[in-house]
Amino acid sequence: RGPVHEAFGAPAANDPQPTEVVSERPPEPIEEEAPEFKAEGAIWIPGYWDWDVATKKHIWVSGMWRVPPPNMRWVPTYWTQASGGWQRVPGFWVSAQATELDYHATPPESLEAGPNTPRPGDNYFYVPGCWNYYDSGYRWRAGYWAPYRDDYVWSPDRWYWTPRGCVFTAGFWDWRPGVRGSLFAPI
């Protein structure tokens, strides 16, 4: 029981939202020893403290071995002091070529309404629309149909909230869950 490590699979959301402010400071990170069992090409991604809304307590999400999505790197989860307490800043995957993160104001609410054309074939899936930021501000990119790729899962474009502003991650192909790595039970 417990949350799945964000590096394994983050919930999809169209609109970035600040995380809950909690009054209790998170404990110091637990130093974990990575298990010997790991998938070929996997990297160790450390665990982090999350906030369990049901119990109103911090819960440790154990680190994991993860085969990174092709050409992506992990930006780790962390906690920051906020007005009235502490906020967890979610971790996320970014392009391995990115040398720094670009922060922007929160994008407008999503305009996504689903496909407005029929699927062009059985081997296509719908990629939701999203807001993209340009020098002149936000512009909407409509959703579209894209062909499947065997052994991969599409992770759509996504904005992530951080205290410095929102960060955009362009959609990318990820490994299917069965070959991503090994999850370990939270404590």
mmCIF file with all atom_site columns, C-alpha atoms in Angstrom:
data_model
loop_
_atom_site.group_PDB
_atom_site.id
_atom_site.type_symbol
_atom_site.label_atom_id
_atom_site.label_alt_id
_atom_site.label_comp_id
_atom_site.label_asym_id
_atom_site.label_entity_id
_atom_site.label_seq_id
_atom_site.pdbx_PDB_ins_code
_atom_site.Cartn_x
_atom_site.Cartn_y
_atom_site.Cartn_z
_atom_site.occupancy
_atom_site.B_iso_or_equiv
_atom_site.pdbx_formal_charge
_atom_site.auth_seq_id
_atom_site.auth_comp_id
_atom_site.auth_asym_id
_atom_site.auth_atom_id
_atom_site.pdbx_PDB_model_num
ATOM 1   C CA . ARG A 1 1   ? 0.000   0.000  0.000   1.00 0.00 ? 1   ARG A CA 1
ATOM 2   C CA . GLY A 1 2   ? 1.203   3.482  -0.744  1.00 0.00 ? 2   GLY A CA 1
ATOM 3   C CA . PRO A 1 3   ? 2.064   5.823  -3.569  1.00 0.00 ? 3   PRO A CA 1
ATOM 4   C CA . VAL A 1 4   ? 3.963   4.795  -6.683  1.00 0.00 ? 4   VAL A CA 1
ATOM 5   C CA . HIS A 1 5   ? 7.298   6.547  -7.110  1.00 0.00 ? 5   HIS A CA 1
ATOM 6   C CA . GLU A 1 6   ? 6.820   9.512  -9.457  1.00 0.00 ? 6   GLU A CA 1
ATOM 7   C CA . ALA A 1 7   ? 9.756   8.412  -11.606 1.00 0.00 ? 7   ALA A CA 1
ATOM 8   C CA . PHE A 1 8   ? 7.894   5.177  -12.398 1.00 0.00 ? 8   PHE A CA 1
ATOM 9   C CA . GLY A 1 9   ? 4.607   6.749  -13.421 1.00 0.00 ? 9   GLY A CA 1
ATOM 10  C CA . ALA A 1 10  ? 3.257   10.192 -12.636 1.00 0.00 ? 10  ALA A CA 1
ATOM 11  C CA . PRO A 1 11  ? -0.478  10.798 -12.830 1.00 0.00 ? 11  PRO A CA 1
ATOM 12  C CA . ALA A 1 12  ? -1.494  12.692 -15.959 1.00 0.00 ? 12  ALA A CA 1
ATOM 13  C CA . ALA A 1 13  ? -2.881  16.154 -15.383 1.00 0.00 ? 13  ALA A CA 1
ATOM 14  C CA . ASN A 1 14  ? -3.580  18.968 -17.809 1.00 0.00 ? 14  ASN A CA 1
ATOM 15  C CA . ASP A 1 15  ? -3.351  21.858 -15.348 1.00 0.00 ? 15  ASP A CA 1
ATOM 16  C CA . PRO A 1 16  ? -0.400  22.228 -12.941 1.00 0.00 ? 16  PRO A CA 1
ATOM 17  C CA . GLN A 1 17  ? -1.459  22.859 -9.356  1.00 0.00 ? 17  GLN A CA 1
ATOM 18  C CA . PRO A 1 18  ? 0.577   23.704 -6.250  1.00 0.00 ? 18  PRO A CA 1
ATOM 19  C CA . THR A 1 19  ? 0.795   20.826 -3.819  1.00 0.00 ? 19  THR A CA 1
ATOM 20  C CA . GLU A 1 20  ? -0.834  20.963 -0.396  1.00 0.00 ? 20  GLU A CA 1
ATOM 21  C CA . VAL A 1 21  ? 0.958   23.034 2.241   1.00 0.00 ? 21  VAL A CA 1
ATOM 22  C CA . VAL A 1 22  ? 1.461   20.919 5.358   1.00 0.00 ? 22  VAL A CA 1
ATOM 23  C CA . SER A 1 23  ? 2.487   22.286 8.748   1.00 0.00 ? 23  SER A CA 1
ATOM 24  C CA . GLU A 1 24  ? 4.774   19.367 9.584   1.00 0.00 ? 24  GLU A CA 1
ATOM 25  C CA . ARG A 1 25  ? 8.340   19.598 8.306   1.00 0.00 ? 25  ARG A CA 1
ATOM 26  C CA . PRO A 1 26  ? 9.320   16.439 6.404   1.00 0.00 ? 26  PRO A CA 1
ATOM 27  C CA . PRO A 1 27  ? 11.868  14.200 8.150   1.00 0.00 ? 27  PRO A CA 1
ATOM 28  C CA . GLU A 1 28  ? 15.402  13.945 6.831   1.00 0.00 ? 28  GLU A CA 1
ATOM 29  C CA . PRO A 1 29  ? 15.662  11.645 3.781   1.00 0.00 ? 29  PRO A CA 1
ATOM 30  C CA . ILE A 1 30  ? 16.299  7.994  4.550   1.00 0.00 ? 30  ILE A CA 1
ATOM 31  C CA . GLU A 1 31  ? 19.628  6.698  3.267   1.00 0.00 ? 31  GLU A CA 1
ATOM 32  C CA . GLU A 1 32  ? 18.704  3.610  1.300   1.00 0.00 ? 32  GLU A CA 1
ATOM 33  C CA . GLU A 1 33  ? 20.950  0.865  0.064   1.00 0.00 ? 33  GLU A CA 1
ATOM 34  C CA . ALA A 1 34  ? 19.960  0.034  -3.499  1.00 0.00 ? 34  ALA A CA 1
ATOM 35  C CA . PRO A 1 35  ? 19.012  -3.646 -3.884  1.00 0.00 ? 35  PRO A CA 1
ATOM 36  C CA . GLU A 1 36  ? 21.250  -5.730 -6.131  1.00 0.00 ? 36  GLU A CA 1
ATOM 37  C CA . PHE A 1 37  ? 18.315  -6.809 -8.308  1.00 0.00 ? 37  PHE A CA 1
ATOM 38  C CA . LYS A 1 38  ? 17.888  -4.368 -11.184 1.00 0.00 ? 38  LYS A CA 1
ATOM 39  C CA . ALA A 1 39  ? 16.890  -4.272 -14.835 1.00 0.00 ? 39  ALA A CA 1
ATOM 40  C CA . GLU A 1 40  ? 19.577  -3.852 -17.479 1.00 0.00 ? 40  GLU A CA 1
ATOM 41  C CA . GLY A 1 41  ? 20.236  -0.150 -18.084 1.00 0.00 ? 41  GLY A CA 1
ATOM 42  C CA . ALA A 1 42  ? 18.451  0.916  -14.871 1.00 0.00 ? 42  ALA A CA 1
ATOM 43  C CA . ILE A 1 43  ? 19.619  3.829  -12.737 1.00 0.00 ? 43  ILE A CA 1
ATOM 44  C CA . TRP A 1 44  ? 18.942  4.238  -9.014  1.00 0.00 ? 44  TRP A CA 1
ATOM 45  C CA . ILE A 1 45  ? 16.440  7.003  -8.261  1.00 0.00 ? 45  ILE A CA 1
ATOM 46  C CA . PRO A 1 46  ? 16.318  7.863  -4.550  1.00 0.00 ? 46  PRO A CA 1
ATOM 47  C CA . GLY A 1 47  ? 13.168  7.793  -2.484  1.00 0.00 ? 47  GLY A CA 1
ATOM 48  C CA . TYR A 1 48  ? 11.405  10.820 -1.017  1.00 0.00 ? 48  TYR A CA 1
ATOM 49  C CA . TRP A 1 49  ? 8.902   11.813 1.632   1.00 0.00 ? 49  TRP A CA 1
ATOM 50  C CA . ASP A 1 50  ? 5.304   12.244 0.484   1.00 0.00 ? 50  ASP A CA 1
ATOM 51  C CA . TRP A 1 51  ? 2.286   13.432 2.466   1.00 0.00 ? 51  TRP A CA 1
ATOM 52  C CA . ASP A 1 52  ? -0.443  10.887 3.166   1.00 0.00 ? 52  ASP A CA 1
ATOM 53  C CA . VAL A 1 53  ? -3.701  12.858 3.221   1.00 0.00 ? 53  VAL A CA 1
ATOM 54  C CA . ALA A 1 54  ? -5.632  10.007 4.891   1.00 0.00 ? 54  ALA A CA 1
ATOM 55  C CA . THR A 1 55  ? -3.305  9.617  7.892   1.00 0.00 ? 55  THR A CA 1
ATOM 56  C CA . LYS A 1 56  ? -2.032  13.226 7.933   1.00 0.00 ? 56  LYS A CA 1
ATOM 57  C CA . LYS A 1 57  ? 1.542   11.913 8.153   1.00 0.00 ? 57  LYS A CA 1
ATOM 58  C CA . HIS A 1 58  ? 4.616   11.791 6.000   1.00 0.00 ? 58  HIS A CA 1
ATOM 59  C CA . ILE A 1 59  ? 5.193   8.487  4.231   1.00 0.00 ? 59  ILE A CA 1
ATOM 60  C CA . TRP A 1 60  ? 8.475   7.392  2.718   1.00 0.00 ? 60  TRP A CA 1
ATOM 61  C CA . VAL A 1 61  ? 8.306   6.422  -0.953  1.00 0.00 ? 61  VAL A CA 1
ATOM 62  C CA . SER A 1 62  ? 11.184  3.999  -1.455  1.00 0.00 ? 62  SER A CA 1
ATOM 63  C CA . GLY A 1 63  ? 13.806  4.574  -4.108  1.00 0.00 ? 63  GLY A CA 1
ATOM 64  C CA . MET A 1 64  ? 13.757  2.423  -7.201  1.00 0.00 ? 64  MET A CA 1
ATOM 65  C CA . TRP A 1 65  ? 15.744  1.083  -10.089 1.00 0.00 ? 65  TRP A CA 1
ATOM 66  C CA . ARG A 1 66  ? 14.384  2.683  -13.255 1.00 0.00 ? 66  ARG A CA 1
ATOM 67  C CA . VAL A 1 67  ? 15.301  2.322  -16.903 1.00 0.00 ? 67  VAL A CA 1
ATOM 68  C CA . PRO A 1 68  ? 15.113  5.977  -17.972 1.00 0.00 ? 68  PRO A CA 1
ATOM 69  C CA . PRO A 1 69  ? 12.893  6.852  -20.910 1.00 0.00 ? 69  PRO A CA 1
ATOM 70  C CA . PRO A 1 70  ? 15.055  7.262  -24.034 1.00 0.00 ? 70  PRO A CA 1
ATOM 71  C CA . ASN A 1 71  ? 16.925  10.599 -24.020 1.00 0.00 ? 71  ASN A CA 1
ATOM 72  C CA . MET A 1 72  ? 15.402  11.748 -20.711 1.00 0.00 ? 72  MET A CA 1
ATOM 73  C CA . ARG A 1 73  ? 16.810  12.515 -17.241 1.00 0.00 ? 73  ARG A CA 1
ATOM 74  C CA . TRP A 1 74  ? 15.102  12.697 -13.844 1.00 0.00 ? 74  TRP A CA 1
ATOM 75  C CA . VAL A 1 75  ? 14.676  15.957 -11.873 1.00 0.00 ? 75  VAL A CA 1
ATOM 76  C CA . PRO A 1 76  ? 14.137  14.772 -8.280  1.00 0.00 ? 76  PRO A CA 1
ATOM 77  C CA . THR A 1 77  ? 11.256  15.476 -5.926  1.00 0.00 ? 77  THR A CA 1
ATOM 78  C CA . TYR A 1 78  ? 12.018  17.864 -3.048  1.00 0.00 ? 78  TYR A CA 1
ATOM 79  C CA . TRP A 1 79  ? 10.321  19.800 -0.225  1.00 0.00 ? 79  TRP A CA 1
ATOM 80  C CA . THR A 1 80  ? 10.445  23.572 0.191   1.00 0.00 ? 80  THR A CA 1
ATOM 81  C CA . GLN A 1 81  ? 9.357   25.891 2.962   1.00 0.00 ? 81  GLN A CA 1
ATOM 82  C CA . ALA A 1 82  ? 6.186   27.803 2.103   1.00 0.00 ? 82  ALA A CA 1
ATOM 83  C CA . SER A 1 83  ? 3.881   30.248 3.818   1.00 0.00 ? 83  SER A CA 1
ATOM 84  C CA . GLY A 1 84  ? 2.250   28.237 6.595   1.00 0.00 ? 84  GLY A CA 1
ATOM 85  C CA . GLY A 1 85  ? 4.439   25.139 6.312   1.00 0.00 ? 85  GLY A CA 1
ATOM 86  C CA . TRP A 1 86  ? 6.058   22.895 3.724   1.00 0.00 ? 86  TRP A CA 1
ATOM 87  C CA . GLN A 1 87  ? 5.252   21.944 0.118   1.00 0.00 ? 87  GLN A CA 1
ATOM 88  C CA . ARG A 1 88  ? 6.432   18.960 -1.881  1.00 0.00 ? 88  ARG A CA 1
ATOM 89  C CA . VAL A 1 89  ? 7.646   19.825 -5.368  1.00 0.00 ? 89  VAL A CA 1
ATOM 90  C CA . PRO A 1 90  ? 7.026   16.914 -7.731  1.00 0.00 ? 90  PRO A CA 1
ATOM 91  C CA . GLY A 1 91  ? 9.827   15.260 -9.656  1.00 0.00 ? 91  GLY A CA 1
ATOM 92  C CA . PHE A 1 92  ? 9.644   14.905 -13.438 1.00 0.00 ? 92  PHE A CA 1
ATOM 93  C CA . TRP A 1 93  ? 11.446  13.715 -16.547 1.00 0.00 ? 93  TRP A CA 1
ATOM 94  C CA . VAL A 1 94  ? 13.078  16.288 -18.855 1.00 0.00 ? 94  VAL A CA 1
ATOM 95  C CA . SER A 1 95  ? 15.116  16.043 -22.018 1.00 0.00 ? 95  SER A CA 1
ATOM 96  C CA . ALA A 1 96  ? 18.639  14.791 -21.318 1.00 0.00 ? 96  ALA A CA 1
ATOM 97  C CA . GLN A 1 97  ? 19.917  17.657 -23.496 1.00 0.00 ? 97  GLN A CA 1
ATOM 98  C CA . ALA A 1 98  ? 18.295  20.345 -21.297 1.00 0.00 ? 98  ALA A CA 1
ATOM 99  C CA . THR A 1 99  ? 21.020  22.201 -19.402 1.00 0.00 ? 99  THR A CA 1
ATOM 100 C CA . GLU A 1 100 ? 18.623  24.392 -17.411 1.00 0.00 ? 100 GLU A CA 1
ATOM 101 C CA . LEU A 1 101 ? 14.915  24.561 -16.700 1.00 0.00 ? 101 LEU A CA 1
ATOM 102 C CA . ASP A 1 102 ? 12.663  27.304 -18.069 1.00 0.00 ? 102 ASP A CA 1
ATOM 103 C CA . TYR A 1 103 ? 10.081  28.636 -15.593 1.00 0.00 ? 103 TYR A CA 1
ATOM 104 C CA . HIS A 1 104 ? 6.856   30.316 -16.715 1.00 0.00 ? 104 HIS A CA 1
ATOM 105 C CA . ALA A 1 105 ? 3.639   31.647 -15.236 1.00 0.00 ? 105 ALA A CA 1
ATOM 106 C CA . THR A 1 106 ? 0.896   29.053 -14.775 1.00 0.00 ? 106 THR A CA 1
ATOM 107 C CA . PRO A 1 107 ? -0.621  28.250 -18.179 1.00 0.00 ? 107 PRO A CA 1
ATOM 108 C CA . PRO A 1 108 ? -4.311  28.955 -18.801 1.00 0.00 ? 108 PRO A CA 1
ATOM 109 C CA . GLU A 1 109 ? -6.827  26.220 -18.067 1.00 0.00 ? 109 GLU A CA 1
ATOM 110 C CA . SER A 1 110 ? -6.721  23.401 -20.620 1.00 0.00 ? 110 SER A CA 1
ATOM 111 C CA . LEU A 1 111 ? -8.962  23.691 -23.671 1.00 0.00 ? 111 LEU A CA 1
ATOM 112 C CA . GLU A 1 112 ? -8.791  19.946 -24.348 1.00 0.00 ? 112 GLU A CA 1
ATOM 113 C CA . ALA A 1 113 ? -12.145 18.535 -25.443 1.00 0.00 ? 113 ALA A CA 1
ATOM 114 C CA . GLY A 1 114 ? -11.052 15.265 -27.045 1.00 0.00 ? 114 GLY A CA 1
ATOM 115 C CA . PRO A 1 115 ? -10.750 14.314 -30.704 1.00 0.00 ? 115 PRO A CA 1
ATOM 116 C CA . ASN A 1 116 ? -12.890 16.086 -33.278 1.00 0.00 ? 116 ASN A CA 1
ATOM 117 C CA . THR A 1 117 ? -11.965 13.773 -36.159 1.00 0.00 ? 117 THR A CA 1
ATOM 118 C CA . PRO A 1 118 ? -12.292 9.990  -36.434 1.00 0.00 ? 118 PRO A CA 1
ATOM 119 C CA . ARG A 1 119 ? -9.332  7.770  -35.663 1.00 0.00 ? 119 ARG A CA 1
ATOM 120 C CA . PRO A 1 120 ? -7.376  7.272  -38.913 1.00 0.00 ? 120 PRO A CA 1
ATOM 121 C CA . GLY A 1 121 ? -6.724  3.586  -38.131 1.00 0.00 ? 121 GLY A CA 1
ATOM 122 C CA . ASP A 1 122 ? -6.654  0.952  -35.386 1.00 0.00 ? 122 ASP A CA 1
ATOM 123 C CA . ASN A 1 123 ? -2.972  1.585  -34.676 1.00 0.00 ? 123 ASN A CA 1
ATOM 124 C CA . TYR A 1 124 ? -3.457  5.277  -33.722 1.00 0.00 ? 124 TYR A CA 1
ATOM 125 C CA . PHE A 1 125 ? -4.019  6.966  -30.367 1.00 0.00 ? 125 PHE A CA 1
ATOM 126 C CA . TYR A 1 126 ? -5.085  10.477 -29.454 1.00 0.00 ? 126 TYR A CA 1
ATOM 127 C CA . VAL A 1 127 ? -2.452  12.923 -28.133 1.00 0.00 ? 127 VAL A CA 1
ATOM 128 C CA . PRO A 1 128 ? -4.219  15.607 -26.056 1.00 0.00 ? 128 PRO A CA 1
ATOM 129 C CA . GLY A 1 129 ? -3.755  19.290 -26.815 1.00 0.00 ? 129 GLY A CA 1
ATOM 130 C CA . CYS A 1 130 ? -1.747  21.538 -24.529 1.00 0.00 ? 130 CYS A CA 1
ATOM 131 C CA . TRP A 1 131 ? -0.521  25.057 -23.976 1.00 0.00 ? 131 TRP A CA 1
ATOM 132 C CA . ASN A 1 132 ? 2.981   25.893 -25.262 1.00 0.00 ? 132 ASN A CA 1
ATOM 133 C CA . TYR A 1 133 ? 4.911   28.981 -24.214 1.00 0.00 ? 133 TYR A CA 1
ATOM 134 C CA . TYR A 1 134 ? 6.530   31.282 -26.783 1.00 0.00 ? 134 TYR A CA 1
ATOM 135 C CA . ASP A 1 135 ? 8.181   34.707 -26.436 1.00 0.00 ? 135 ASP A CA 1
ATOM 136 C CA . SER A 1 136 ? 4.800   36.322 -27.022 1.00 0.00 ? 136 SER A CA 1
ATOM 137 C CA . GLY A 1 137 ? 3.022   34.184 -24.410 1.00 0.00 ? 137 GLY A CA 1
ATOM 138 C CA . TYR A 1 138 ? 0.934   31.014 -24.402 1.00 0.00 ? 138 TYR A CA 1
ATOM 139 C CA . ARG A 1 139 ? -0.503  29.420 -27.548 1.00 0.00 ? 139 ARG A CA 1
ATOM 140 C CA . TRP A 1 140 ? -2.776  26.378 -27.682 1.00 0.00 ? 140 TRP A CA 1
ATOM 141 C CA . ARG A 1 141 ? -1.593  23.311 -29.619 1.00 0.00 ? 141 ARG A CA 1
ATOM 142 C CA . ALA A 1 142 ? -4.585  21.184 -30.593 1.00 0.00 ? 142 ALA A CA 1
ATOM 143 C CA . GLY A 1 143 ? -4.637  17.440 -29.985 1.00 0.00 ? 143 GLY A CA 1
ATOM 144 C CA . TYR A 1 144 ? -3.905  15.041 -32.823 1.00 0.00 ? 144 TYR A CA 1
ATOM 145 C CA . TRP A 1 145 ? -3.810  11.362 -33.762 1.00 0.00 ? 145 TRP A CA 1
ATOM 146 C CA . ALA A 1 146 ? -0.423  9.606  -33.661 1.00 0.00 ? 146 ALA A CA 1
ATOM 147 C CA . PRO A 1 147 ? 0.620   6.037  -34.551 1.00 0.00 ? 147 PRO A CA 1
ATOM 148 C CA . TYR A 1 148 ? 1.403   3.530  -31.785 1.00 0.00 ? 148 TYR A CA 1
ATOM 149 C CA . ARG A 1 149 ? 4.945   2.310  -31.215 1.00 0.00 ? 149 ARG A CA 1
ATOM 150 C CA . ASP A 1 150 ? 5.404   -1.280 -30.118 1.00 0.00 ? 150 ASP A CA 1
ATOM 151 C CA . ASP A 1 151 ? 6.791   -1.716 -26.582 1.00 0.00 ? 151 ASP A CA 1
ATOM 152 C CA . TYR A 1 152 ? 6.376   1.959  -25.664 1.00 0.00 ? 152 TYR A CA 1
ATOM 153 C CA . VAL A 1 153 ? 3.834   4.144  -23.883 1.00 0.00 ? 153 VAL A CA 1
ATOM 154 C CA . TRP A 1 154 ? 3.274   7.801  -24.762 1.00 0.00 ? 154 TRP A CA 1
ATOM 155 C CA . SER A 1 155 ? 3.742   10.238 -21.901 1.00 0.00 ? 155 SER A CA 1
ATOM 156 C CA . PRO A 1 156 ? 1.900   13.408 -23.001 1.00 0.00 ? 156 PRO A CA 1
ATOM 157 C CA . ASP A 1 157 ? 3.070   17.019 -22.849 1.00 0.00 ? 157 ASP A CA 1
ATOM 158 C CA . ARG A 1 158 ? 2.789   18.231 -19.293 1.00 0.00 ? 158 ARG A CA 1
ATOM 159 C CA . TRP A 1 159 ? 3.284   21.295 -17.139 1.00 0.00 ? 159 TRP A CA 1
ATOM 160 C CA . TYR A 1 160 ? 4.679   20.843 -13.599 1.00 0.00 ? 160 TYR A CA 1
ATOM 161 C CA . TRP A 1 161 ? 4.188   23.310 -10.775 1.00 0.00 ? 161 TRP A CA 1
ATOM 162 C CA . THR A 1 162 ? 7.280   24.501 -8.883  1.00 0.00 ? 162 THR A CA 1
ATOM 163 C CA . PRO A 1 163 ? 7.649   27.468 -6.491  1.00 0.00 ? 163 PRO A CA 1
ATOM 164 C CA . ARG A 1 164 ? 9.711   29.300 -9.162  1.00 0.00 ? 164 ARG A CA 1
ATOM 165 C CA . GLY A 1 165 ? 7.070   28.833 -11.865 1.00 0.00 ? 165 GLY A CA 1
ATOM 166 C CA . CYS A 1 166 ? 5.755   26.080 -14.113 1.00 0.00 ? 166 CYS A CA 1
ATOM 167 C CA . VAL A 1 167 ? 8.087   23.816 -16.093 1.00 0.00 ? 167 VAL A CA 1
ATOM 168 C CA . PHE A 1 168 ? 7.069   22.217 -19.390 1.00 0.00 ? 168 PHE A CA 1
ATOM 169 C CA . THR A 1 169 ? 7.995   18.682 -20.394 1.00 0.00 ? 169 THR A CA 1
ATOM 170 C CA . ALA A 1 170 ? 7.308   17.823 -24.017 1.00 0.00 ? 170 ALA A CA 1
ATOM 171 C CA . GLY A 1 171 ? 5.624   14.487 -24.653 1.00 0.00 ? 171 GLY A CA 1
ATOM 172 C CA . PHE A 1 172 ? 7.958   11.501 -24.942 1.00 0.00 ? 172 PHE A CA 1
ATOM 173 C CA . TRP A 1 173 ? 7.974   7.761  -25.497 1.00 0.00 ? 173 TRP A CA 1
ATOM 174 C CA . ASP A 1 174 ? 8.526   5.782  -22.304 1.00 0.00 ? 174 ASP A CA 1
ATOM 175 C CA . TRP A 1 175 ? 9.061   2.084  -21.750 1.00 0.00 ? 175 TRP A CA 1
ATOM 176 C CA . ARG A 1 176 ? 5.960   0.026  -21.039 1.00 0.00 ? 176 ARG A CA 1
ATOM 177 C CA . PRO A 1 177 ? 5.546   -0.501 -17.264 1.00 0.00 ? 177 PRO A CA 1
ATOM 178 C CA . GLY A 1 178 ? 6.729   -4.128 -17.274 1.00 0.00 ? 178 GLY A CA 1
ATOM 179 C CA . VAL A 1 179 ? 10.256  -3.133 -18.322 1.00 0.00 ? 179 VAL A CA 1
ATOM 180 C CA . ARG A 1 180 ? 10.642  0.254  -16.609 1.00 0.00 ? 180 ARG A CA 1
ATOM 181 C CA . GLY A 1 181 ? 12.271  -1.081 -13.477 1.00 0.00 ? 181 GLY A CA 1
ATOM 182 C CA . SER A 1 182 ? 11.520  -2.365 -9.996  1.00 0.00 ? 182 SER A CA 1
ATOM 183 C CA . LEU A 1 183 ? 9.205   -0.713 -7.487  1.00 0.00 ? 183 LEU A CA 1
ATOM 184 C CA . PHE A 1 184 ? 9.755   -1.227 -3.778  1.00 0.00 ? 184 PHE A CA 1
ATOM 185 C CA . ALA A 1 185 ? 7.184   -0.922 -0.987  1.00 0.00 ? 185 ALA A CA 1
ATOM 186 C CA . PRO A 1 186 ? 7.013   2.419  0.854   1.00 0.00 ? 186 PRO A CA 1
ATOM 187 C CA . ILE A 1 187 ? 7.655   2.463  4.609   1.00 0.00 ? 187 ILE A CA 1
#
